[in-house]
């Protein structure tokens, strides 16, 4: 999808505000120039009257929040939305007022919008001849039979330029009296009418509250340590890990994250890592990281003498970039982890590495999370980049989830970007590892001979240009330095290329996050039937 242009006009239609207005009637009355003018140079029209709004953070970024906006892509997509008063009269509304309305609505009911999203929906394919008023004549039957449209998408019929295929989604199912009456009427108005089957996909969360259903599907419980773990024989350490895991397992979205009282020994371990990383981060971290780290020091009590609390960090990030942290007991699957990013949510551990080896950890811990990942979530572009991967993971096949997980690893975990002629790190795995950060970023002579060092690693890593399609097929080690790093021209370059790659994936649907309702709108009916989480 293209980024939002900085001028124009965006109207918003919220079908959830008025139950008496049928969107088809609104489309007919307000936009006859669209529905009557199929042939006027428009190759694709997408009209969305879903109660979901365009993601405020992604599509409405503008220096002046109330400035008029428009939305368009290379497909000439048209998006209309807006609010309706008691007299069913369209009113212009600013993004800020929409955001305020949603905040009040969400306070009254946390899940009303998601319940609406789960109503039965039907998809049909209508073939229409290209003539003035063709779509107008069809849409009036949706109004007549009170059928609520959620999506209209048109494409020219490849074999006949005088015909258009219209894909229409609406609330209701075959068998409902009004739906049956509509379909009967449409048969006489269209050249072809097909009812499309629901697509079966992997289960995915539709509302942020459903992250609670996957957050506890840990691959380990946070306490199941391997025999080679530094804390394997330390019963006190394992008891501490078990306590923190229990706290994470009991947490639910919307609650305040409980404060963690870290021991003097844990704070000392944090301080050792802080001292080792501080100068290296100043030298090798990207400018976005350093800017964000200054914000974390100012607003989230980042310093060597105390481990910052997830609660204060999460609150700050929500104000800064609409990202949040959620405690998790241990490692979770790639699918579940990436699904969380779609909601601008980061699953975060709270335990710390064993004090006997403060500069080593065999798994992600609080040092990796807070020093590596979290500062970058104060950068809006990086958050958009992370969410892009998350949205693409929703309902994706196992093969595509693996590709996205590799892209995540080679960017969010171990990504490099070019800055002032030097390689800088933006990946958390580098930003929290003193040895690998220097290994990946230090300058070397072009003619330096590559050899194998005492640690078994090449003295010089292979650095490739950032290409998500290549990264998606590049395997990676977990317990050693990376043999290959991917270098983007900039963080913006990394995001743009990742977005293009996600658009080209064979996705079962297009997902759009609505920051106001904290839910995901999808553009066609699907059945979430594979890998459904337990609800008990």
Coordinates of C-alpha atoms in Angstrom, one line a residue:
X1 CA 0.0 0.0 0.0
X2 CA 1.2 3.5 -0.7
X3 CA 1.8 6.0 2.1
X4 CA -0.9 8.7 2.8
X5 CA -0.4 11.8 0.6
X6 CA -0.1 15.0 2.7
X7 CA -3.1 16.8 1.0
X8 CA -6.6 16.1 0.0
X9 CA -9.7 15.0 1.7
X10 CA -10.8 12.0 3.7
X11 CA -14.4 11.3 4.6
X12 CA -15.2 8.7 7.3
X13 CA -18.3 6.6 7.4
X14 CA -18.9 4.8 10.7
X15 CA -21.7 2.3 10.3
X16 CA -21.5 1.4 14.0
X17 CA -22.8 4.8 15.0
X18 CA -26.2 4.6 13.3
X19 CA -28.0 1.3 12.9
X20 CA -30.6 2.9 10.6
X21 CA -28.2 3.9 7.8
X22 CA -27.4 1.4 5.1
X23 CA -24.0 2.1 3.6
X24 CA -25.2 1.2 0.1
X25 CA -27.7 4.1 0.3
X26 CA -24.9 6.5 1.5
X27 CA -22.7 5.3 -1.4
X28 CA -25.5 5.9 -3.9
X29 CA -26.5 9.3 -2.6
X30 CA -23.1 10.8 -1.9
X31 CA -20.8 9.3 -4.5
X32 CA -22.8 8.8 -7.8
X33 CA -19.7 10.1 -9.6
X34 CA -18.0 6.9 -8.5
X35 CA -20.8 4.3 -8.9
X36 CA -22.0 5.8 -12.2
X37 CA -18.5 6.3 -13.7
X38 CA -16.9 2.9 -13.8
X39 CA -15.3 3.5 -17.2
X40 CA -13.8 6.9 -16.4
X41 CA -10.3 5.8 -16.1
X42 CA -10.8 3.9 -12.8
X43 CA -9.3 0.4 -12.9
X44 CA -10.0 -0.6 -9.3
X45 CA -12.4 0.8 -6.7
X46 CA -12.3 -0.2 -3.1
X47 CA -15.0 1.2 -0.9
X48 CA -14.8 0.2 2.8
X49 CA -17.8 0.9 5.1
X50 CA -16.5 -1.3 7.9
X51 CA -16.8 0.0 11.5
X52 CA -13.0 -0.3 11.5
X53 CA -11.0 2.8 10.6
X54 CA -7.8 3.2 8.9
X55 CA -4.9 2.8 11.3
X56 CA -4.4 6.3 12.8
X57 CA -0.7 5.7 13.4
X58 CA 0.0 4.4 9.9
X59 CA -2.3 6.3 7.5
X60 CA -3.0 9.6 9.3
X61 CA 0.5 10.8 10.2
X62 CA 0.6 14.5 9.5
X63 CA 2.1 17.5 11.2
X64 CA -1.4 19.0 11.6
X65 CA -3.6 16.2 12.9
X66 CA -6.8 18.0 11.7
X67 CA -5.5 18.8 8.3
X68 CA -7.6 17.4 5.4
X69 CA -6.2 14.1 4.0
X70 CA -6.8 11.7 1.2
X71 CA -5.8 8.2 0.5
X72 CA -4.8 6.7 -2.8
X73 CA -2.6 3.8 -4.2
X74 CA -1.4 2.9 -7.6
X75 CA -4.6 0.9 -8.0
X76 CA -6.6 4.2 -7.6
X77 CA -8.2 2.8 -4.4
X78 CA -10.8 5.2 -3.0
X79 CA -11.5 5.0 0.8
X80 CA -14.5 6.7 2.2
X81 CA -15.4 6.9 5.9
X82 CA -17.2 9.3 8.2
X83 CA -19.7 9.8 11.0
X84 CA -23.5 10.0 10.8
X85 CA -25.7 12.0 13.1
X86 CA -29.2 11.1 14.3
X87 CA -30.7 12.5 11.1
X88 CA -28.4 10.3 8.9
X89 CA -26.7 13.4 7.6
X90 CA -23.0 13.1 6.8
X91 CA -20.7 15.4 8.8
X92 CA -17.0 16.0 8.3
X93 CA -15.1 14.9 11.3
X94 CA -11.4 15.3 12.2
X95 CA -9.2 12.4 13.0
X96 CA -8.8 13.7 16.6
X97 CA -12.6 13.8 17.1
X98 CA -12.9 10.2 15.8
X99 CA -10.1 9.2 18.1
X100 CA -11.9 10.8 21.0
X101 CA -15.2 9.2 20.1
X102 CA -13.5 5.8 20.0
X103 CA -11.8 6.3 23.3
X104 CA -15.1 7.0 25.0
X105 CA -16.8 4.1 23.2
X106 CA -14.0 1.7 24.1
X107 CA -14.2 2.8 27.8
X108 CA -17.9 1.7 27.8
X109 CA -17.3 -1.6 26.1
X110 CA -13.9 -3.2 25.5
X111 CA -15.1 -5.7 22.9
X112 CA -18.2 -4.3 21.2
X113 CA -16.4 -3.5 18.0
X114 CA -14.7 -6.9 17.9
X115 CA -18.1 -8.6 18.4
X116 CA -19.3 -6.7 15.4
X117 CA -16.3 -7.9 13.4
X118 CA -17.2 -11.5 14.2
X119 CA -20.7 -11.3 12.7
X120 CA -21.3 -13.7 9.8
X121 CA -20.2 -12.3 6.5
X122 CA -20.7 -13.4 2.9
X123 CA -18.6 -12.7 -0.2
X124 CA -20.0 -12.6 -3.7
X125 CA -18.6 -12.0 -7.1
X126 CA -20.8 -9.9 -9.5
X127 CA -20.0 -9.4 -13.1
X128 CA -21.4 -6.2 -14.6
X129 CA -21.3 -4.7 -18.0
X130 CA -19.6 -1.3 -18.3
X131 CA -22.4 1.2 -18.6
X132 CA -23.3 4.4 -16.8
X133 CA -25.3 3.6 -13.6
X134 CA -24.6 -0.1 -13.6
X135 CA -23.2 -0.2 -10.0
X136 CA -25.9 2.3 -8.9
X137 CA -28.6 0.0 -10.0
X138 CA -27.1 -2.9 -8.2
X139 CA -26.3 -1.2 -4.9
X140 CA -29.8 0.0 -4.4
X141 CA -30.9 -3.6 -3.7
X142 CA -28.4 -3.8 -0.8
X143 CA -30.2 -0.7 0.6
X144 CA -33.7 -2.1 -0.2
X145 CA -33.0 -5.4 1.7
X146 CA -31.0 -3.7 4.5
X147 CA -27.8 -5.6 3.8
X148 CA -24.7 -3.9 5.3
X149 CA -21.7 -3.8 2.9
X150 CA -18.2 -4.1 4.4
X151 CA -16.1 -4.1 1.2
X152 CA -16.5 -3.5 -2.5
X153 CA -13.5 -4.1 -4.9
X154 CA -13.7 -4.0 -8.7
X155 CA -11.4 -5.2 -11.4
X156 CA -11.7 -5.3 -15.1
X157 CA -12.5 -8.7 -16.6
X158 CA -9.3 -9.7 -18.4
X159 CA -11.1 -11.5 -21.2
X160 CA -13.6 -8.7 -21.8
X161 CA -12.7 -5.0 -21.3
X162 CA -16.4 -4.1 -21.5
X163 CA -17.1 -6.0 -18.2
X164 CA -16.1 -5.5 -14.6
X165 CA -15.9 -8.0 -11.7
X166 CA -17.1 -6.7 -8.4
X167 CA -16.1 -8.5 -5.2
X168 CA -18.6 -7.5 -2.4
X169 CA -18.5 -8.5 1.2
X170 CA -21.5 -7.9 3.5
X171 CA -22.9 -8.9 6.9
X172 CA -25.2 -11.8 6.9
X173 CA -25.2 -15.4 5.5
X174 CA -27.0 -17.4 2.9
X175 CA -30.3 -18.5 4.4
X176 CA -31.1 -15.2 6.1
X177 CA -34.3 -13.9 4.5
X178 CA -32.9 -10.5 3.5
X179 CA -29.7 -12.1 2.1
X180 CA -31.7 -14.6 0.1
X181 CA -34.0 -11.8 -1.3
X182 CA -30.9 -9.8 -2.2
X183 CA -29.3 -12.6 -4.1
X184 CA -32.5 -13.4 -5.9
X185 CA -32.7 -9.8 -7.0
X186 CA -29.1 -9.6 -8.0
X187 CA -29.3 -12.6 -10.3
X188 CA -31.5 -10.6 -12.7
X189 CA -29.3 -7.5 -12.5
X190 CA -25.8 -9.1 -13.1
X191 CA -24.2 -10.9 -15.9
X192 CA -22.8 -13.4 -13.4
X193 CA -23.3 -13.9 -9.7
X194 CA -21.2 -16.3 -7.5
X195 CA -21.3 -16.8 -3.8
X196 CA -17.7 -17.3 -2.6
X197 CA -16.7 -19.9 0.0
X198 CA -15.1 -18.8 3.3
X199 CA -11.3 -19.3 3.2
X200 CA -10.0 -21.5 6.0
X201 CA -6.9 -20.0 7.6
X202 CA -4.7 -20.4 10.6
X203 CA -6.2 -18.9 13.7
X204 CA -5.1 -15.3 14.4
X205 CA -6.2 -12.6 16.9
X206 CA -8.8 -10.1 15.7
X207 CA -8.7 -7.9 18.8
X208 CA -5.9 -7.1 21.1
X209 CA -7.6 -8.9 24.0
X210 CA -7.2 -12.1 22.0
X211 CA -3.4 -11.9 22.5
X212 CA -4.1 -13.3 26.0
X213 CA -5.1 -16.6 24.2
X214 CA -1.6 -17.0 22.7
X215 CA 0.7 -15.2 25.2
X216 CA 0.8 -18.3 27.4
X217 CA 1.4 -20.8 24.6
X218 CA 5.1 -20.8 25.6
X219 CA 7.6 -23.2 24.1
X220 CA 9.1 -23.4 27.5
X221 CA 7.7 -22.1 30.8
X222 CA 10.6 -19.8 31.5
X223 CA 11.9 -22.2 34.1
X224 CA 12.6 -25.3 32.0
X225 CA 16.3 -24.7 31.8
X226 CA 18.7 -26.8 29.7
X227 CA 21.5 -28.7 31.5
X228 CA 24.1 -26.3 30.0
X229 CA 22.3 -23.2 31.3
X230 CA 24.4 -21.3 33.8
X231 CA 21.4 -21.3 36.3
X232 CA 20.5 -25.0 35.8
X233 CA 21.8 -26.1 39.2
X234 CA 20.9 -22.9 41.1
X235 CA 17.6 -23.6 42.9
X236 CA 17.2 -20.1 44.1
X237 CA 17.6 -18.8 40.5
X238 CA 15.1 -21.3 39.2
X239 CA 12.6 -20.4 42.0
X240 CA 12.9 -16.7 41.0
X241 CA 12.3 -17.6 37.3
X242 CA 9.2 -19.6 38.3
X243 CA 7.8 -16.6 40.3
X244 CA 8.3 -14.2 37.3
X245 CA 6.7 -16.8 35.0
X246 CA 3.7 -17.1 37.2
X247 CA 3.2 -13.3 37.2
X248 CA 3.4 -13.2 33.4
X249 CA 0.9 -16.2 33.1
X250 CA -1.6 -14.3 35.2
X251 CA -1.4 -11.0 33.3
X252 CA -4.2 -9.9 31.0
X253 CA -4.3 -7.2 28.4
X254 CA -5.7 -4.0 29.9
X255 CA -4.3 -4.6 33.4
X256 CA -1.5 -2.6 34.9
X257 CA 1.7 -4.5 34.5
X258 CA 2.7 -5.5 38.1
X259 CA 5.9 -3.9 39.5
X260 CA 8.9 -6.2 39.8
X261 CA 11.1 -5.9 42.8
X262 CA 14.5 -6.8 41.5
X263 CA 17.1 -8.0 44.0
X264 CA 20.5 -6.3 44.6
X265 CA 22.2 -9.2 42.8
X266 CA 19.9 -8.8 39.7
X267 CA 20.5 -5.0 39.6
X268 CA 24.2 -5.6 39.8
X269 CA 24.0 -8.0 36.8
X270 CA 22.0 -5.3 34.9
X271 CA 24.7 -2.7 35.8
X272 CA 27.5 -4.9 34.5
X273 CA 25.8 -5.3 31.2
X274 CA 24.9 -1.5 31.1
X275 CA 28.6 -0.5 31.7
X276 CA 29.8 -2.9 29.0
X277 CA 27.4 -1.7 26.4
X278 CA 27.2 2.0 27.0
X279 CA 30.3 3.1 25.0
X280 CA 29.8 0.5 22.3
X281 CA 26.2 1.7 21.8
X282 CA 27.4 5.3 21.4
X283 CA 29.9 4.1 18.8
X284 CA 27.9 1.6 16.8
X285 CA 24.1 2.1 17.4
X286 CA 22.1 3.9 14.7
X287 CA 21.0 7.5 15.3
X288 CA 17.3 6.4 15.8
X289 CA 18.4 4.1 18.7
X290 CA 20.5 6.8 20.4
X291 CA 17.8 9.4 20.1
X292 CA 15.3 6.9 21.6
X293 CA 17.7 5.8 24.3
X294 CA 17.9 9.5 25.5
X295 CA 14.1 9.5 25.7
X296 CA 14.1 6.3 27.8
X297 CA 16.7 7.8 30.2
X298 CA 14.5 10.9 30.6
X299 CA 11.1 9.3 30.8
X300 CA 11.6 5.6 31.9
X301 CA 14.3 5.8 34.5
X302 CA 16.9 4.1 32.3
X303 CA 20.2 4.0 34.2
X304 CA 22.8 1.5 35.4
X305 CA 21.5 1.5 39.1
X306 CA 18.0 0.2 38.6
X307 CA 16.2 -2.1 36.2
X308 CA 13.4 -0.1 34.5
X309 CA 9.8 -1.3 35.1
X310 CA 7.8 -2.6 32.2
X311 CA 4.7 -0.7 33.4
X312 CA 6.3 2.8 33.0
X313 CA 8.0 1.8 29.8
X314 CA 4.8 0.5 28.2
X315 CA 2.9 3.6 29.3
X316 CA 5.5 5.9 27.7
X317 CA 5.6 3.9 24.5
X318 CA 1.8 4.0 24.1
X319 CA 2.0 7.8 24.2
X320 CA 5.0 8.0 22.0
X321 CA 4.3 5.4 19.2
X322 CA 1.2 3.5 20.3
X323 CA 3.3 0.5 21.0
X324 CA 3.0 -1.5 24.3
X325 CA 4.7 -4.3 26.2
X326 CA 3.1 -7.4 27.5
X327 CA 4.8 -9.7 30.0
X328 CA 5.4 -13.3 28.8
X329 CA 6.6 -16.3 30.7
X330 CA 9.1 -17.6 28.1
X331 CA 9.7 -18.2 24.4
X332 CA 6.6 -18.4 22.2
X333 CA 6.3 -19.5 18.6
X334 CA 7.2 -17.3 15.7
X335 CA 3.6 -17.1 14.6
X336 CA 2.3 -16.0 18.0
X337 CA 5.1 -13.6 18.5
X338 CA 4.7 -12.0 15.1
X339 CA 0.9 -11.9 15.5
X340 CA 1.5 -9.7 18.6
X341 CA 3.4 -7.2 16.5
X342 CA 0.4 -6.7 14.3
X343 CA -1.3 -5.0 17.3
X344 CA 1.8 -3.0 18.1
X345 CA 2.4 -5.3 21.0
X346 CA 5.8 -6.7 22.1
X347 CA 5.9 -9.9 24.2
X348 CA 8.6 -9.2 26.8
X349 CA 10.4 -11.4 29.3
X350 CA 11.1 -10.1 32.8
X351 CA 13.8 -12.6 34.1
X352 CA 17.5 -11.7 34.0
X353 CA 20.5 -13.8 33.1
X354 CA 22.4 -15.8 35.7
X355 CA 24.8 -13.6 37.7
X356 CA 27.7 -16.0 37.3
X357 CA 27.9 -15.0 33.6
X358 CA 26.5 -11.5 33.3
X359 CA 27.7 -11.0 29.8
X360 CA 26.2 -14.1 28.4
X361 CA 22.6 -15.4 28.1
X362 CA 21.4 -18.5 26.2
X363 CA 17.9 -17.0 25.7
X364 CA 16.3 -13.5 25.6
X365 CA 16.2 -11.9 29.0
X366 CA 15.3 -8.5 30.4
X367 CA 18.7 -7.0 29.4
X368 CA 18.2 -8.1 25.8
X369 CA 14.6 -6.8 25.8
X370 CA 15.2 -3.4 27.5
X371 CA 18.6 -2.5 26.0
X372 CA 18.1 -4.1 22.6
X373 CA 14.4 -4.0 21.6
X374 CA 12.6 -1.4 23.7
X375 CA 14.4 1.8 22.8
X376 CA 13.7 1.2 19.1
X377 CA 10.0 1.0 19.8
X378 CA 10.1 4.7 20.7
X379 CA 10.8 5.3 17.0
X380 CA 7.7 5.6 14.9
X381 CA 9.2 4.3 11.6
X382 CA 10.7 1.3 13.4
X383 CA 7.3 0.5 15.0
X384 CA 5.6 0.7 11.6
X385 CA 8.3 -1.6 10.2
X386 CA 7.7 -4.1 12.9
X387 CA 4.0 -4.0 12.6
X388 CA 4.2 -4.5 8.8
X389 CA 5.8 -7.9 9.5
X390 CA 3.2 -8.7 12.1
X391 CA 0.2 -7.9 9.9
X392 CA 1.6 -10.0 7.1
X393 CA 1.8 -13.0 9.6
X394 CA -1.9 -13.0 10.3
X395 CA -3.5 -16.1 8.9
X396 CA -0.4 -16.8 6.9
X397 CA 0.8 -20.3 5.8
X398 CA 3.5 -22.0 7.8
X399 CA 5.8 -21.5 4.9
X400 CA 5.2 -17.7 4.8
X401 CA 5.5 -17.4 8.6
X402 CA 8.9 -19.0 8.4
X403 CA 9.9 -16.5 5.7
X404 CA 8.6 -13.6 7.8
X405 CA 10.4 -14.9 10.9
X406 CA 13.7 -15.0 8.9
X407 CA 13.1 -11.4 7.7
X408 CA 12.4 -10.4 11.4
X409 CA 15.6 -12.1 12.5
X410 CA 17.8 -10.5 9.9
X411 CA 16.3 -7.0 10.5
X412 CA 14.7 -6.4 13.9
X413 CA 17.2 -8.8 15.6
X414 CA 20.4 -8.4 13.6
X415 CA 19.8 -5.6 11.1
X416 CA 22.4 -3.1 10.0
X417 CA 21.9 0.3 8.3
X418 CA 24.3 2.7 6.6
X419 CA 24.8 6.0 8.3
X420 CA 27.4 8.6 7.4
X421 CA 29.4 6.0 5.4
X422 CA 29.5 3.6 8.3
X423 CA 27.6 0.5 9.3
X424 CA 25.3 1.0 12.3
X425 CA 23.1 -1.5 14.2
X426 CA 19.4 -1.3 14.6
X427 CA 18.8 -5.0 15.5
X428 CA 18.2 -5.9 19.1
X429 CA 20.5 -8.9 19.1
X430 CA 23.4 -6.7 18.2
X431 CA 22.4 -3.8 20.4
X432 CA 22.5 -6.0 23.5
X433 CA 25.6 -8.1 22.7
X434 CA 29.0 -6.3 23.2
X435 CA 30.9 -8.9 21.2
X436 CA 28.7 -9.3 18.2
X437 CA 27.9 -5.6 18.0
X438 CA 31.6 -4.8 17.4
X439 CA 32.1 -7.9 15.2
X440 CA 29.3 -6.8 12.9
X441 CA 30.0 -3.0 12.8
X442 CA 33.7 -2.3 13.2
X443 CA 35.4 -0.9 10.2
X444 CA 37.8 -3.1 8.3
X445 CA 40.2 -2.6 5.4
X446 CA 38.8 -3.6 2.1
X447 CA 41.8 -5.8 1.4
X448 CA 41.7 -7.5 4.8
X449 CA 42.2 -11.2 4.4
X450 CA 39.4 -13.3 5.9
X451 CA 40.5 -16.1 8.2
X452 CA 39.0 -18.3 10.9
X453 CA 39.5 -17.0 14.4
X454 CA 40.0 -18.9 17.6
X455 CA 36.2 -18.8 18.3
X456 CA 35.6 -20.7 15.0
X457 CA 34.1 -17.6 13.3
X458 CA 35.4 -15.8 10.2
X459 CA 37.4 -12.7 11.1
X460 CA 35.1 -10.8 8.8
X461 CA 31.3 -11.4 8.5
X462 CA 29.5 -11.4 5.1
X463 CA 27.4 -8.3 4.7
X464 CA 24.7 -8.3 2.0
X465 CA 22.3 -5.5 0.9
X466 CA 19.0 -5.6 2.6
X467 CA 16.6 -7.6 0.4
X468 CA 13.7 -9.3 2.3
X469 CA 13.2 -11.9 -0.5
X470 CA 16.8 -13.0 0.1
X471 CA 16.6 -12.7 3.9
X472 CA 13.5 -14.8 3.8
X473 CA 15.5 -17.8 2.5
X474 CA 18.6 -17.3 4.7
X475 CA 18.8 -19.7 7.6
X476 CA 20.5 -18.5 10.8
X477 CA 22.3 -19.8 13.9
X478 CA 20.9 -19.0 17.3
X479 CA 23.9 -19.8 19.6
X480 CA 26.8 -18.2 17.6
X481 CA 27.5 -15.0 15.8
X482 CA 25.6 -14.5 12.5
X483 CA 27.7 -15.5 9.4
X484 CA 25.6 -13.1 7.3
X485 CA 24.2 -9.6 8.1
X486 CA 21.9 -7.5 5.9
X487 CA 22.6 -3.9 5.4
X488 CA 19.9 -1.4 4.6
X489 CA 20.6 2.1 3.2
X490 CA 18.6 3.5 6.1
X491 CA 15.8 2.5 8.5
X492 CA 13.3 4.0 6.1
X493 CA 14.8 1.9 3.3
X494 CA 14.4 -1.2 5.4
X495 CA 10.8 -0.4 6.1
X496 CA 9.9 0.4 2.5
X497 CA 11.4 -2.8 1.1
X498 CA 9.8 -4.9 3.8
X499 CA 6.4 -3.3 3.1
X500 CA 6.8 -4.1 -0.6
X501 CA 7.8 -7.7 0.2
X502 CA 4.7 -8.2 2.5
X503 CA 2.4 -6.8 -0.2
X504 CA 3.7 -9.4 -2.7
X505 CA 3.2 -12.3 -0.4
X506 CA 0.3 -14.6 -1.4
X507 CA -1.8 -13.5 1.7
X508 CA -5.2 -15.0 2.3
X509 CA -6.6 -11.5 3.0
X510 CA -5.5 -7.9 3.6
X511 CA -5.4 -6.9 7.2
X512 CA -5.7 -3.4 8.5
X513 CA -5.1 -2.4 12.1
X514 CA -7.5 0.1 13.7
X515 CA -5.6 1.8 16.6
X516 CA -8.9 3.3 18.0
X517 CA -10.6 0.0 18.5
X518 CA -7.4 -2.0 18.8
X519 CA -8.7 -4.5 16.3
X520 CA -7.8 -5.9 12.9
X521 CA -10.1 -5.5 9.9
X522 CA -9.8 -8.0 7.2
X523 CA -11.2 -7.4 3.7
X524 CA -12.9 -10.8 3.2
X525 CA -14.6 -13.5 5.2
X526 CA -12.4 -16.2 6.5
X527 CA -12.7 -19.1 9.0
X528 CA -10.1 -19.2 11.7
X529 CA -10.0 -23.0 12.1
X530 CA -6.3 -24.1 12.2
X531 CA -4.4 -24.0 15.5
X532 CA -7.3 -22.5 17.5
X533 CA -6.0 -21.7 21.0
X534 CA -7.7 -23.1 24.1
X535 CA -10.0 -20.7 25.8
X536 CA -10.0 -22.1 29.3

